[in-house]
């Protein structure tokens, strides 16, 4: 199908102004937040209604044209990277809050609503939406659902999957699916959980119903300094082992605080090798008790200094430094590569030492910023894409971190998804049989494979190339499965 043929077919069923086809209109969509991967789409469509989304899907299905859904384009694994011969389906204009019900404590949202806007709209009712990715000022609820996004407060309040009650959306065949509902439980297989985190491979989400929770009366943060990153890592494990679940538990190493502090002026201890931020929320009595417990565990774990936020402004300043860590990396290095793996908390210390060793071997610096409470690492590998060989070294450095995550009992992604970035690492984490099941699920929703092809699930052939598939006596397992 040529670009003109597809554009003509789309313009027959959609308002002409929502189909973009000129080069200069397409370029802004060529990458998401992982800008090392770029691909100009064949066409971009900007629907305003669910019916227009359905018309896009029906047309693409009929013409066998791939479709990539896009929210705000802040994804860090290339999930929204366009397909060269496909349509980029931007959901940004479906950005209305359909309903806030303060009695039922729910919000019904179109997928293009920004994460932060939900809490802002719920605030007059004393409510908020708990999952708070650091990108919350920009990222969309549809993208959050597709990536099962997390954030600082997910340790206590759960990830997107724990805070979404229902979704509505369309398959590539234009079939409407309504998964979940307002009631706490549902019969049948849990398709809601299956779709959350499915990276736009199964359906296009057109509406999301989320839980809202009451704002705590008080929240305070302890900032603890450590003279050794391993001690800070071990302190995280000690807090959880003591039965404390802070509202947030984050860690930054010295390279990260040094990059952030001049930018945000968060008040971080720049003499510390690592700092921990541990938040407690609840009634004033609960917070006072828990902060005392946290301080006692941190002291025993070797904290060299501790400061407790004394005002809401100071608490927000402490978090603002953490939430701006990624942009701060952009101030100290021409490029950075943000990794996202998860390991059991007890292994944070050994992991940090291993990363230090990799920094030497790959001759690249790495800043460490962790959602430490849930063992989710965000090493930021600093490199210069204009220096020949640096991106290739950064890429291998990242892959080695992810493989170590798997060896330490963890996973290759905590919250940023697989996309195209981690597709090879999927071969390390999952067996041939498991990946074949992933393809089975994909085919059950999208038999044509037109929704976001080439993302998240590696083909068997790809894993064989990556050297991880067991080829016995020259016989490929699952020889009947297509190898793209
Ligand atoms: C500075 C920075 C900080 C970040 N911090 C965090 C963090 O703390 N926690 C975290 O989890 N992530 C974080 N991210 C990553 C990113 O913001 C999240 O993955 C976010 O959920 C992506 O949302 P988006 O709207 O930008 O989606 P996009 O990037 O546009 O798309 C992401 C994926 O969702 C799919 N998709 C989008 N909309 C739909 C839809 N309506 N239906 C079906 N599929 C859809 C796309 O196809 C793609 O696969 C950060 C990113 C940046 C740049």
Short mmCIF file of C-alpha atoms in Angstrom, two decimals, residues 76 134 151-152 229 236 249-261 268 273-277 318-330 332 336-343 348 351-352 355 359 365-382 401 414-416:
data_model
loop_
_atom_site.label_atom_id
_atom_site.label_comp_id
_atom_site.label_asym_id
_atom_site.label_seq_id
_atom_site.Cartn_x
_atom_site.Cartn_y
_atom_site.Cartn_z
CA UNK A 76 11.55 5.42 27.58
CA UNK A 134 8.22 11.43 37.49
CA UNK A 151 6.24 6.20 40.61
CA UNK A 152 7.56 7.30 43.96
CA UNK A 229 26.37 3.34 48.47
CA UNK A 236 16.56 0.00 52.17
CA UNK A 249 11.59 5.09 49.46
CA UNK A 250 14.07 6.40 46.92
CA UNK A 251 17.83 6.45 46.59
CA UNK A 252 20.26 8.64 44.67
CA UNK A 253 24.03 8.28 44.49
CA UNK A 254 26.49 11.16 44.72
CA UNK A 255 26.75 11.59 40.94
CA UNK A 256 22.97 12.02 40.78
CA UNK A 257 22.72 14.50 43.68
CA UNK A 258 25.65 16.50 42.25
CA UNK A 259 23.82 16.81 38.91
CA UNK A 260 20.45 17.64 40.47
CA UNK A 261 21.38 20.09 43.24
CA UNK A 268 20.64 17.50 49.20
CA UNK A 273 28.05 9.01 48.71
CA UNK A 274 24.32 8.26 48.58
CA UNK A 275 21.11 9.67 50.02
CA UNK A 276 17.83 7.94 50.82
CA UNK A 277 14.46 9.70 50.83
CA UNK A 318 13.13 16.99 48.44
CA UNK A 319 10.92 15.13 45.92
CA UNK A 320 11.41 17.70 43.21
CA UNK A 321 15.14 16.85 43.16
CA UNK A 322 14.36 13.17 42.73
CA UNK A 323 11.69 13.79 40.10
CA UNK A 324 14.06 15.98 38.10
CA UNK A 325 16.96 13.53 38.16
CA UNK A 326 16.54 12.51 34.51
CA UNK A 327 16.52 16.04 33.10
CA UNK A 328 19.46 16.82 35.40
CA UNK A 329 21.44 14.05 33.68
CA UNK A 330 20.89 15.98 30.46
CA UNK A 332 25.91 17.04 32.76
CA UNK A 336 22.02 9.63 28.69
CA UNK A 337 20.53 6.19 28.52
CA UNK A 338 18.03 5.44 31.30
CA UNK A 339 17.89 1.78 32.28
CA UNK A 340 14.99 0.22 34.15
CA UNK A 341 15.49 -3.13 35.85
CA UNK A 342 14.23 -4.59 39.10
CA UNK A 343 16.03 -6.78 41.63
CA UNK A 348 20.86 -3.42 45.81
CA UNK A 351 24.26 -4.42 42.10
CA UNK A 352 25.72 -0.98 42.79
CA UNK A 355 27.69 -1.13 38.08
CA UNK A 359 31.67 1.96 34.49
CA UNK A 365 29.92 7.22 33.82
CA UNK A 366 26.64 6.07 35.34
CA UNK A 367 24.36 8.00 37.73
CA UNK A 368 22.16 5.86 39.96
CA UNK A 369 18.60 6.83 40.82
CA UNK A 370 16.41 4.11 42.28
CA UNK A 371 12.82 3.50 43.31
CA UNK A 372 14.76 1.64 45.98
CA UNK A 373 11.77 0.49 48.03
CA UNK A 374 10.56 -1.75 45.24
CA UNK A 375 14.04 -2.68 44.01
CA UNK A 376 13.50 -0.74 40.77
CA UNK A 377 16.79 0.61 39.38
CA UNK A 378 17.22 3.54 37.02
CA UNK A 379 20.94 3.64 36.23
CA UNK A 380 21.50 6.62 33.87
CA UNK A 381 24.41 5.79 31.58
CA UNK A 382 26.04 9.02 30.38
CA UNK A 401 22.89 -4.41 33.77
CA UNK A 414 10.28 -2.30 36.46
CA UNK A 415 8.01 0.25 34.84
CA UNK A 416 9.30 1.60 31.50
#
